[in-house]
Structure formats: structure tokens, C-alpha cells
Amino acid sequence: MSSSNDDATTDRQKLRDTEAVEHFRQYLRTPAVHPNPNYDESVKFLIKQADEIGLRHRTYEYFKGKPILVLTWTGLEPQLPSVLFNNHMDLVSVDEKEWLHKPFDADIDEKGDIHARGAQDMKSTSIQYLEAIRRLKQDGVQLRRTVHLSFMPDEEIGGEHGMKAFAPSADFKNLNVGFAVDEAFPNEDDVIKIANGEKTTWQFRVHCPGQPGHGSQLFDNTAGEKVQILLDKFYSYRKAMVEKLKDPLVEESDVVSINLTQIQGGVQVNVIPDELILTFDCRLPINTNINEWEKTLKTWCKDAGDDLWIEYLQKNPLSAVTTLDDNNIYWVAFKKAANEINLKLKVMTLVGVTDIRHVRALGVPAIGFSAIYNTPNREHKDNEFLNVDIFLKGIEIYYNLIPAIANA
Ligand SMILES: [Zn+2]
């Protein structure tokens, strides 16, 4: 037998859940899709939510058509460093014919799966932040620290007109951020991965000059021979990394990834070219000795010939890493709250990059995670979806984590 009080609570919860799902689906229907994202509808929708919830809002537009929206919930001690929950409004493109449901209708099927671009990356998180705060405020909760939610444009193309410009600005400094939270990726099992750093990208072309001549000749010092030696070096190294990955304790973020992505050179079928160019994409773990790595690359080139040279397209320093230990009060609070709601956490490095690297680069501690679990990762793929139960669980997760961090 349940009391009428319990019934009232259940009814209220049901109503909150129904509304949250409705807001999620409405937001999914305001797509800002690459290559030409239009952010107007998304911003309009978000400001409407902010007004309803009672959050202050401010829009910055450093570049035309690239709005940065910041929503603020002022804390009881606003002089304390604030907590930032970041997310992005833009979406990667879709190939509509590959989708079983229209990618911007946000259909919900009989299993409760909501289908749309952005269902995982990352409009679910955006709405989970908002709905968690809506509920906290409805429940009369007040927080010590100020909480900011930042909604960024152009994350998917590197944040040049978004976070990369915003993080070093005076406007960002005024937010007085002490700790930041962003996305990671959906977790296929029930362990939530916490990213405290990201791999570093190096992309470069290796120029392999050689003796040109008639295609019928067998002379020395041809570009092709050098390419062969070089590819042997790169690919035996790559093979060693693949072998390492077979150890279940080794993550993709622990090893160097290296791939040949382009080959250029040659003008005619019967002419040996005077140069062949190989382009590589390479991602380095956070503990890489960067000088040693550069030396290795040089040695491999030297082994293939005296005249090979490297043209760097991207040669980034190692990304900043957030130390997650007992000295980080936000992390301690986060971990405790996560423990109370039985979340399994695992700290790791992200293989890809997100906007938060620009914040970490300022020395602000930051983590990335996604409250999506037991869900196949369909980010950037067709038929992206999120189950309604997982979506709603995510709201509960933030409902517990936001006050914990903001009261740290
Ligand atoms: Zn994302």
C-alpha cells in the first residue's frame, strides 16, 4: 500500500521526466549542422529554457554567426571560483539516406530510443545540465559557488571561432572558473570514463627526393626505394603498437597511433619522379618524450636517405593534463558524490580532442565525461540515438554531481 504522499512524489517525478524528454526532443529539432551551422534556433531555444529556469544569460559573438552562450546560476558565495559546465551546440553532418529515422525529427521508437543527430554528441548532455539545474532550483537547493553553463559553436571543427577564442578572453576570465567539466564519449559498458587529458596531434609530410629518369632504367637513389624503407620503419612501429593494444590493460590512449593518410608525387607513368611525399597523422600519449619522438622520426628518415626532410603541418606541444588527486577539492567532491550514487569511474586520456583543451591550457583543472552508459557509441555515425531511460538517468547523475562540485 502506498501513501498518497508517495503517489504525489511519483506523479511529480513522471511529470518532470516527461517535460525533460520533451525539451530534449525540441532541442534536437534545432540543428546547427556542419558545414554551415546556423545557431539562431538553438540559441533562441536555450535562452527560453534559461528564462524558465531562472538563469541569467549572456551571448558573446566574437565572430559573426558564431554565438557563445553563457548561462549563470549565481552561488551564495559568488567571490569563490566558479564551476563551468561546457558543451557545444554544433553537430557533424548527416548522410540522410543512411538514416532509418529522419535525423532532425527526434523520433522515439517502441524501445524508447530517441533518434537524432546530436542525441549523443552532445545535446543530451546540454539538456541534462539544464534539467538537473531546473530540478535543483525547484527543490530549493542553493549552491555555494556560481555555476556557469557555456554553449559553444564550432567545436567539431576545432573551436577556432568558439572556445579557442573564448578561453583566453577577458570575458572568460571574468567567469572566474576554478574547475570545468565537458564531454568525453558514450560508454558502451557501465563504467564511466573520466578524461583528464587528451592525446597530442602531430601531422607531417615526409619529402622523399630521388634521382628522376626514364621508367625503364634501374639506377640508384630513387624516391620509391626511400618510400619503401620509410614505410617499413613506420609500419613496423605501428605493428608494435597494435601488439601492445592486445593487452587488455592497455588503452588506445596509452600508445602512439600513426597512419599514412596521403601519398603525392609523379607526373607520368614512364617517368621516375624527383620526389614522392608521404603524409602521416600521428597521435601521441600524454607521457610521450616529445624530443625523443622527434629524434626517432629524424632517424627513420636518415635511414631511408640523406636528403629526406619533414614538413610539419601540426606539431603541438603535449596537452595539459589535470591531476586528479586528493589535492583537487573538486575532484574529491565529484568522486564522493559519484560513489554515493554507485557510479563506476575510470580515469583516462581522450584519444580525440574536445574544446576543453583550450581551458586546460589556461591551467584550469578540467575533466570530460559523458553520463551515457550501456550504449553503443554512435557519435559522428549515422543512426545516432539515445535511450530515454539512459537520458533520464543522466539528469539524476548531474543532479547529484553539480551540487557536490559547486559546494566543494
Ligand atoms: Zn562533441
Short mmCIF file of C-alpha atoms and ligand atoms in Angstrom, two decimals:
data_model
loop_
_atom_site.label_atom_id
_atom_site.label_comp_id
_atom_site.label_asym_id
_atom_site.label_seq_id
_atom_site.Cartn_x
_atom_site.Cartn_y
_atom_site.Cartn_z
CA MET A 1 0.00 0.00 0.00
CA SER A 2 1.43 3.36 -0.93
CA SER A 3 0.57 6.59 0.77
CA SER A 4 -0.89 9.44 -1.24
CA ASN A 5 2.32 11.34 -0.47
CA ASP A 6 4.35 8.71 -2.36
CA ASP A 7 1.88 8.91 -5.22
CA ALA A 8 2.28 12.66 -5.39
CA THR A 9 6.08 12.29 -5.49
CA THR A 10 5.89 9.69 -8.24
CA ASP A 11 3.49 11.84 -10.24
CA ARG A 12 5.76 14.85 -9.90
CA GLN A 13 8.76 12.77 -10.99
CA LYS A 14 6.85 11.47 -14.00
CA LEU A 15 5.85 14.97 -15.00
CA ARG A 16 9.45 16.19 -14.68
CA ASP A 17 10.68 13.28 -16.79
CA THR A 18 8.07 13.85 -19.49
CA GLU A 19 8.99 17.53 -19.67
CA ALA A 20 12.72 16.77 -19.79
CA VAL A 21 12.28 14.35 -22.68
CA GLU A 22 10.15 16.92 -24.48
CA HIS A 23 12.85 19.59 -24.05
CA PHE A 24 15.48 17.18 -25.31
CA ARG A 25 13.46 16.40 -28.43
CA GLN A 26 12.71 20.08 -29.03
CA TYR A 27 16.40 20.94 -28.81
CA LEU A 28 17.26 18.11 -31.23
CA ARG A 29 14.90 19.77 -33.71
CA THR A 30 17.03 22.94 -33.81
CA PRO A 31 20.03 21.60 -35.72
CA ALA A 32 23.23 23.63 -36.23
CA VAL A 33 24.88 21.27 -38.69
CA HIS A 34 28.25 21.48 -40.41
CA PRO A 35 29.45 22.56 -42.90
CA ASN A 36 27.21 25.66 -42.49
CA PRO A 37 25.76 25.63 -38.99
CA ASN A 38 23.13 28.23 -38.19
CA TYR A 39 22.99 28.71 -34.43
CA ASP A 40 19.98 31.05 -34.24
CA GLU A 41 17.29 28.49 -33.41
CA SER A 42 19.46 26.66 -30.88
CA VAL A 43 20.35 29.86 -29.05
CA LYS A 44 16.72 31.01 -29.06
CA PHE A 45 15.60 27.69 -27.60
CA LEU A 46 18.31 27.71 -24.91
CA ILE A 47 17.57 31.28 -23.82
CA LYS A 48 13.90 30.36 -23.47
CA GLN A 49 14.92 27.46 -21.19
CA ALA A 50 17.21 29.74 -19.20
CA ASP A 51 14.39 32.23 -18.65
CA GLU A 52 12.03 29.49 -17.49
CA ILE A 53 14.61 28.02 -15.10
CA GLY A 54 15.72 31.42 -13.85
CA LEU A 55 19.30 31.55 -15.12
CA ARG A 56 21.00 34.71 -16.29
CA HIS A 57 22.15 34.58 -19.89
CA ARG A 58 24.73 36.38 -21.94
CA THR A 59 25.75 35.94 -25.55
CA TYR A 60 29.20 36.79 -26.91
CA GLU A 61 29.79 37.00 -30.63
CA TYR A 62 33.49 37.34 -31.44
CA PHE A 63 32.84 36.13 -34.95
CA LYS A 64 29.67 36.85 -36.90
CA GLY A 65 27.23 33.95 -36.82
CA LYS A 66 29.24 32.16 -34.11
CA PRO A 67 27.44 32.94 -30.84
CA ILE A 68 28.79 31.78 -27.49
CA LEU A 69 26.02 31.49 -24.92
CA VAL A 70 26.75 31.52 -21.18
CA LEU A 71 24.04 30.78 -18.61
CA THR A 72 24.74 31.58 -14.99
CA TRP A 73 23.38 30.42 -11.66
CA THR A 74 24.88 32.70 -9.05
CA GLY A 75 26.08 30.99 -5.91
CA LEU A 76 25.73 32.08 -2.28
CA GLU A 77 29.45 32.94 -2.23
CA PRO A 78 29.98 34.42 -5.68
CA GLN A 79 33.51 35.55 -4.83
CA LEU A 80 34.63 31.89 -4.83
CA PRO A 81 35.97 30.39 -8.06
CA SER A 82 33.05 29.16 -10.17
CA VAL A 83 32.36 25.82 -11.81
CA LEU A 84 31.90 25.65 -15.57
CA PHE A 85 29.88 23.01 -17.42
CA ASN A 86 30.79 23.32 -21.07
CA ASN A 87 29.07 21.87 -24.12
CA HIS A 88 28.80 22.52 -27.83
CA MET A 89 25.79 23.34 -29.99
CA ASP A 90 27.17 22.26 -33.38
CA LEU A 91 26.63 18.88 -35.00
CA VAL A 92 28.58 16.90 -37.56
CA SER A 93 26.92 16.46 -40.95
CA VAL A 94 24.49 13.68 -41.83
CA ASP A 95 24.05 11.42 -44.82
CA GLU A 96 20.24 11.33 -44.67
CA LYS A 97 19.80 8.28 -46.86
CA GLU A 98 21.69 6.15 -44.35
CA TRP A 99 19.29 7.04 -41.54
CA LEU A 100 16.30 4.87 -40.59
CA HIS A 101 14.67 7.88 -38.91
CA LYS A 102 14.86 11.47 -40.11
CA PRO A 103 17.96 12.86 -38.34
CA PHE A 104 16.31 16.04 -37.06
CA ASP A 105 12.81 14.80 -36.18
CA ALA A 106 13.85 13.23 -32.87
CA ASP A 107 11.51 10.25 -33.34
CA ILE A 108 11.08 8.00 -30.36
CA ASP A 109 10.63 4.29 -31.13
CA GLU A 110 8.89 1.48 -29.21
CA LYS A 111 12.10 0.70 -27.28
CA GLY A 112 12.29 4.30 -26.10
CA ASP A 113 15.27 5.13 -28.32
CA ILE A 114 15.33 8.76 -29.43
CA HIS A 115 16.87 9.06 -32.89
CA ALA A 116 18.66 12.22 -34.00
CA ARG A 117 22.00 13.73 -34.80
CA GLY A 118 23.20 15.15 -31.51
CA ALA A 119 21.36 12.57 -29.37
CA GLN A 120 24.79 11.51 -28.05
CA ASP A 121 27.15 14.27 -29.23
CA MET A 122 26.17 16.24 -27.30
CA LYS A 123 22.68 17.69 -26.97
CA SER A 124 21.71 15.07 -24.39
CA THR A 125 24.38 16.47 -22.06
CA SER A 126 23.24 20.05 -22.71
CA ILE A 127 19.67 19.22 -21.68
CA GLN A 128 20.84 17.06 -18.77
CA TYR A 129 22.74 20.07 -17.37
CA LEU A 130 19.66 22.25 -17.77
CA GLU A 131 17.12 19.79 -16.41
CA ALA A 132 19.30 18.91 -13.41
CA ILE A 133 19.57 22.61 -12.55
CA ARG A 134 15.85 23.15 -13.14
CA ARG A 135 15.11 20.39 -10.60
CA LEU A 136 17.70 21.60 -8.10
CA LYS A 137 16.14 25.05 -8.19
CA GLN A 138 12.60 23.64 -7.93
CA ASP A 139 13.77 21.67 -4.89
CA GLY A 140 15.01 24.84 -3.24
CA VAL A 141 18.70 23.95 -3.46
CA GLN A 142 21.21 26.79 -3.28
CA LEU A 143 24.89 26.36 -4.08
CA ARG A 144 27.99 27.99 -2.63
CA ARG A 145 29.77 28.53 -5.91
CA THR A 146 28.44 30.11 -9.05
CA VAL A 147 27.71 27.62 -11.83
CA HIS A 148 28.14 28.62 -15.48
CA LEU A 149 26.92 26.66 -18.47
CA SER A 150 28.72 27.54 -21.71
CA PHE A 151 27.23 26.60 -25.09
CA MET A 152 29.89 26.78 -27.79
CA PRO A 153 29.84 26.98 -31.58
CA ASP A 154 32.18 25.11 -33.94
CA GLU A 155 33.65 22.56 -31.51
CA GLU A 156 33.54 19.95 -34.23
CA ILE A 157 35.92 21.97 -36.41
CA GLY A 158 38.46 22.82 -33.72
CA GLY A 159 36.77 25.72 -31.93
CA GLU A 160 38.72 28.38 -33.82
CA HIS A 161 35.67 30.70 -33.66
CA GLY A 162 34.46 29.23 -30.38
CA MET A 163 36.39 28.05 -27.34
CA LYS A 164 39.82 28.72 -28.81
CA ALA A 165 38.90 32.42 -28.96
CA PHE A 166 36.78 32.49 -25.79
CA ALA A 167 39.15 30.74 -23.34
CA PRO A 168 41.93 33.38 -23.50
CA SER A 169 39.44 36.32 -23.45
CA ALA A 170 38.71 38.79 -20.63
CA ASP A 171 35.08 37.64 -20.78
CA PHE A 172 36.18 34.13 -19.87
CA LYS A 173 38.50 35.41 -17.17
CA ASN A 174 35.53 37.26 -15.63
CA LEU A 175 33.76 33.94 -15.17
CA ASN A 176 36.49 33.12 -12.61
CA VAL A 177 36.40 29.40 -13.38
CA GLY A 178 38.01 27.13 -10.79
CA PHE A 179 37.01 23.81 -12.31
CA ALA A 180 35.46 22.79 -15.62
CA VAL A 181 33.51 19.82 -16.91
CA ASP A 182 32.96 18.85 -20.55
CA GLU A 183 32.10 15.82 -22.67
CA ALA A 184 34.04 12.65 -23.33
CA PHE A 185 32.24 9.88 -25.26
CA PRO A 186 29.41 7.37 -24.68
CA ASN A 187 30.41 4.38 -22.58
CA GLU A 188 29.50 1.02 -24.06
CA ASP A 189 29.55 -0.71 -20.65
CA ASP A 190 28.59 0.57 -17.21
CA VAL A 191 31.96 2.21 -16.44
CA ILE A 192 32.02 5.98 -16.92
CA LYS A 193 35.34 7.11 -18.35
CA ILE A 194 36.70 10.36 -16.99
CA ALA A 195 39.11 12.14 -19.31
CA ASN A 196 41.76 14.27 -17.59
CA GLY A 197 43.82 14.93 -20.72
CA GLU A 198 43.91 14.41 -24.46
CA LYS A 199 46.42 12.91 -26.86
CA THR A 200 48.55 15.35 -28.83
CA THR A 201 48.32 15.61 -32.61
CA TRP A 202 51.33 15.67 -34.93
CA GLN A 203 50.70 15.71 -38.67
CA PHE A 204 53.51 15.94 -41.16
CA ARG A 205 54.69 15.28 -44.68
CA VAL A 206 57.91 13.42 -45.34
CA HIS A 207 59.51 14.58 -48.59
CA CYS A 208 61.44 11.80 -50.30
CA PRO A 209 63.53 13.25 -53.14
CA GLY A 210 65.30 10.96 -55.59
CA GLN A 211 67.03 10.62 -58.93
CA PRO A 212 64.46 11.16 -61.70
CA GLY A 213 64.70 9.44 -65.05
CA HIS A 214 63.18 7.10 -67.58
CA GLY A 215 60.84 4.48 -66.17
CA SER A 216 62.78 1.71 -67.95
CA GLN A 217 66.02 2.29 -66.01
CA LEU A 218 67.35 0.59 -62.85
CA PHE A 219 69.55 3.29 -61.35
CA ASP A 220 70.12 4.04 -57.63
CA ASN A 221 68.77 6.65 -55.29
CA THR A 222 65.15 6.66 -56.48
CA ALA A 223 62.32 8.17 -54.46
CA GLY A 224 60.44 4.87 -54.48
CA GLU A 225 63.22 2.99 -52.70
CA LYS A 226 63.26 5.60 -49.95
CA VAL A 227 59.49 5.39 -49.57
CA GLN A 228 59.81 1.64 -49.15
CA ILE A 229 62.37 1.93 -46.34
CA LEU A 230 60.42 4.69 -44.63
CA LEU A 231 57.12 2.83 -44.76
CA ASP A 232 58.83 -0.24 -43.31
CA LYS A 233 60.02 1.84 -40.36
CA PHE A 234 56.65 3.48 -39.72
CA TYR A 235 54.63 0.34 -40.18
CA SER A 236 56.78 -1.94 -38.05
CA TYR A 237 56.44 0.65 -35.30
CA ARG A 238 52.69 0.76 -35.91
CA LYS A 239 52.55 -3.03 -35.71
CA ALA A 240 54.30 -2.94 -32.34
CA MET A 241 51.64 -0.50 -31.11
CA VAL A 242 48.86 -2.79 -32.37
CA GLU A 243 50.51 -5.68 -30.48
CA LYS A 244 50.67 -3.59 -27.29
CA LEU A 245 46.95 -2.85 -27.59
CA LYS A 246 46.17 -6.56 -27.38
CA ASP A 247 46.95 -6.33 -23.67
CA PRO A 248 43.52 -5.64 -22.11
CA LEU A 249 45.17 -3.27 -19.62
CA VAL A 250 46.50 -1.05 -22.40
CA GLU A 251 44.14 1.63 -23.71
CA GLU A 252 44.23 3.34 -27.08
CA SER A 253 45.25 6.50 -25.24
CA ASP A 254 48.41 4.76 -23.95
CA VAL A 255 50.00 4.11 -27.33
CA VAL A 256 51.16 6.20 -30.27
CA SER A 257 48.86 5.95 -33.27
CA ILE A 258 50.38 6.55 -36.67
CA ASN A 259 48.79 6.33 -40.10
CA LEU A 260 49.80 7.11 -43.65
CA THR A 261 46.97 9.33 -44.91
CA GLN A 262 48.18 10.70 -48.28
CA ILE A 263 50.72 9.91 -50.98
CA GLN A 264 51.68 12.52 -53.54
CA GLY A 265 54.10 12.60 -56.45
CA GLY A 266 54.82 11.56 -60.00
CA VAL A 267 53.69 13.10 -63.28
CA GLN A 268 53.72 10.35 -65.82
CA VAL A 269 53.65 6.57 -65.93
CA ASN A 270 57.08 6.16 -67.57
CA VAL A 271 58.92 8.84 -65.58
CA ILE A 272 60.62 8.10 -62.24
CA PRO A 273 59.66 11.12 -60.12
CA ASP A 274 62.13 13.50 -58.50
CA GLU A 275 60.10 13.41 -55.28
CA LEU A 276 57.40 11.40 -53.53
CA ILE A 277 55.64 12.84 -50.48
CA LEU A 278 54.10 10.80 -47.67
CA THR A 279 51.68 12.40 -45.23
CA PHE A 280 51.20 10.95 -41.74
CA ASP A 281 48.70 11.56 -38.95
CA CYS A 282 50.09 10.72 -35.57
CA ARG A 283 48.61 10.99 -32.03
CA LEU A 284 50.88 10.95 -29.01
CA PRO A 285 50.03 9.83 -25.45
CA ILE A 286 50.38 12.44 -22.70
CA ASN A 287 53.55 10.83 -21.29
CA THR A 288 55.45 10.88 -24.60
CA ASN A 289 59.03 12.17 -24.51
CA ILE A 290 58.49 14.60 -27.35
CA ASN A 291 62.21 15.23 -28.04
CA GLU A 292 62.88 11.51 -28.24
CA TRP A 293 59.94 11.08 -30.59
CA GLU A 294 61.20 13.80 -32.90
CA LYS A 295 64.66 12.20 -32.87
CA THR A 296 63.13 8.84 -33.80
CA LEU A 297 61.35 10.40 -36.78
CA LYS A 298 64.59 12.01 -37.92
CA THR A 299 66.49 8.72 -37.57
CA TRP A 300 63.92 6.87 -39.65
CA CYS A 301 64.22 9.50 -42.38
CA LYS A 302 68.03 9.35 -42.21
CA ASP A 303 67.92 5.55 -42.54
CA ALA A 304 65.94 5.95 -45.76
CA GLY A 305 68.33 8.53 -47.29
CA ASP A 306 70.36 11.66 -46.62
CA ASP A 307 68.02 14.07 -48.37
CA LEU A 308 64.64 13.25 -46.80
CA TRP A 309 63.02 16.08 -44.88
CA ILE A 310 59.95 16.62 -42.73
CA GLU A 311 57.40 19.37 -43.26
CA TYR A 312 55.23 19.72 -40.14
CA LEU A 313 51.55 20.54 -40.60
CA GLN A 314 50.75 20.22 -36.89
CA LYS A 315 53.40 19.84 -34.23
CA ASN A 316 51.62 20.53 -30.97
CA PRO A 317 53.22 20.51 -27.54
CA LEU A 318 51.90 17.87 -25.15
CA SER A 319 48.42 18.83 -23.92
CA ALA A 320 47.98 19.94 -20.35
CA VAL A 321 46.78 17.22 -18.00
CA THR A 322 44.58 17.70 -14.96
CA THR A 323 45.98 15.93 -11.91
CA LEU A 324 43.17 14.11 -10.19
CA ASP A 325 44.35 13.50 -6.66
CA ASP A 326 43.30 14.39 -3.11
CA ASN A 327 44.63 17.93 -3.51
CA ASN A 328 41.94 18.71 -6.07
CA ILE A 329 38.91 19.56 -3.90
CA TYR A 330 36.53 19.49 -6.87
CA TRP A 331 37.65 16.03 -7.88
CA VAL A 332 37.40 14.76 -4.30
CA ALA A 333 33.81 16.09 -4.12
CA PHE A 334 33.00 14.65 -7.55
CA LYS A 335 34.33 11.23 -6.62
CA LYS A 336 32.45 11.14 -3.33
CA ALA A 337 29.14 12.09 -4.97
CA ALA A 338 29.71 9.58 -7.78
CA ASN A 339 30.39 6.91 -5.19
CA GLU A 340 27.15 7.71 -3.35
CA ILE A 341 25.13 7.05 -6.49
CA ASN A 342 27.20 3.93 -7.31
CA LEU A 343 28.85 5.21 -10.46
CA LYS A 344 31.87 3.23 -11.64
CA LEU A 345 34.57 5.63 -12.82
CA LYS A 346 37.79 5.14 -14.73
CA VAL A 347 40.26 7.97 -15.38
CA MET A 348 41.89 8.00 -18.80
CA THR A 349 43.19 10.15 -21.63
CA LEU A 350 40.95 11.03 -24.53
CA VAL A 351 42.05 9.77 -27.95
CA GLY A 352 40.34 12.63 -29.79
CA VAL A 353 40.24 16.30 -28.85
CA THR A 354 37.47 18.47 -27.37
CA ASP A 355 37.03 22.17 -26.59
CA ILE A 356 38.15 21.70 -23.01
CA ARG A 357 41.82 21.51 -24.04
CA HIS A 358 41.71 25.30 -24.51
CA VAL A 359 40.54 25.68 -20.90
CA ARG A 360 43.12 23.22 -19.54
CA ALA A 361 45.79 25.15 -21.39
CA LEU A 362 45.00 28.12 -19.08
CA GLY A 363 45.86 25.94 -16.09
CA VAL A 364 42.20 25.42 -15.10
CA PRO A 365 41.65 21.83 -13.93
CA ALA A 366 39.07 20.13 -16.13
CA ILE A 367 37.54 16.74 -16.76
CA GLY A 368 35.50 15.31 -19.59
CA PHE A 369 32.87 12.65 -19.19
CA SER A 370 29.60 11.55 -20.65
CA ALA A 371 26.75 10.33 -18.45
CA ILE A 372 25.81 7.92 -21.24
CA TYR A 373 26.49 4.25 -20.43
CA ASN A 374 25.47 0.79 -21.68
CA THR A 375 25.05 2.46 -25.07
CA PRO A 376 26.77 1.77 -28.39
CA ASN A 377 28.88 4.76 -29.39
CA ARG A 378 27.24 6.29 -32.47
CA GLU A 379 28.93 9.69 -32.31
CA HIS A 380 29.62 11.03 -35.81
CA LYS A 381 27.93 7.93 -37.29
CA ASP A 382 24.53 7.52 -38.90
CA ASN A 383 21.53 6.42 -36.79
CA GLU A 384 22.78 8.15 -33.67
CA PHE A 385 20.32 7.57 -30.81
CA LEU A 386 19.91 7.62 -27.06
CA ASN A 387 17.53 5.58 -24.95
CA VAL A 388 15.14 7.64 -22.90
CA ASP A 389 15.96 5.77 -19.65
CA ILE A 390 19.68 6.45 -20.05
CA PHE A 391 18.91 10.08 -20.83
CA LEU A 392 16.83 10.42 -17.64
CA LYS A 393 19.47 8.62 -15.52
CA GLY A 394 21.94 11.21 -16.78
CA ILE A 395 19.81 14.01 -15.32
CA GLU A 396 19.94 12.27 -11.93
CA ILE A 397 23.72 11.93 -12.25
CA TYR A 398 24.17 15.67 -12.84
CA TYR A 399 21.55 16.39 -10.15
CA ASN A 400 23.98 14.79 -7.70
CA LEU A 401 27.29 15.89 -9.19
CA ILE A 402 26.58 19.58 -9.82
CA PRO A 403 25.86 20.47 -6.16
CA ALA A 404 28.77 18.32 -4.98
CA ILE A 405 31.28 20.20 -7.13
CA ALA A 406 29.67 23.61 -6.61
CA ASN A 407 29.74 23.17 -2.83
CA ALA A 408 33.35 21.94 -2.77
ZN ZN B 1 31.12 16.51 -29.02
#
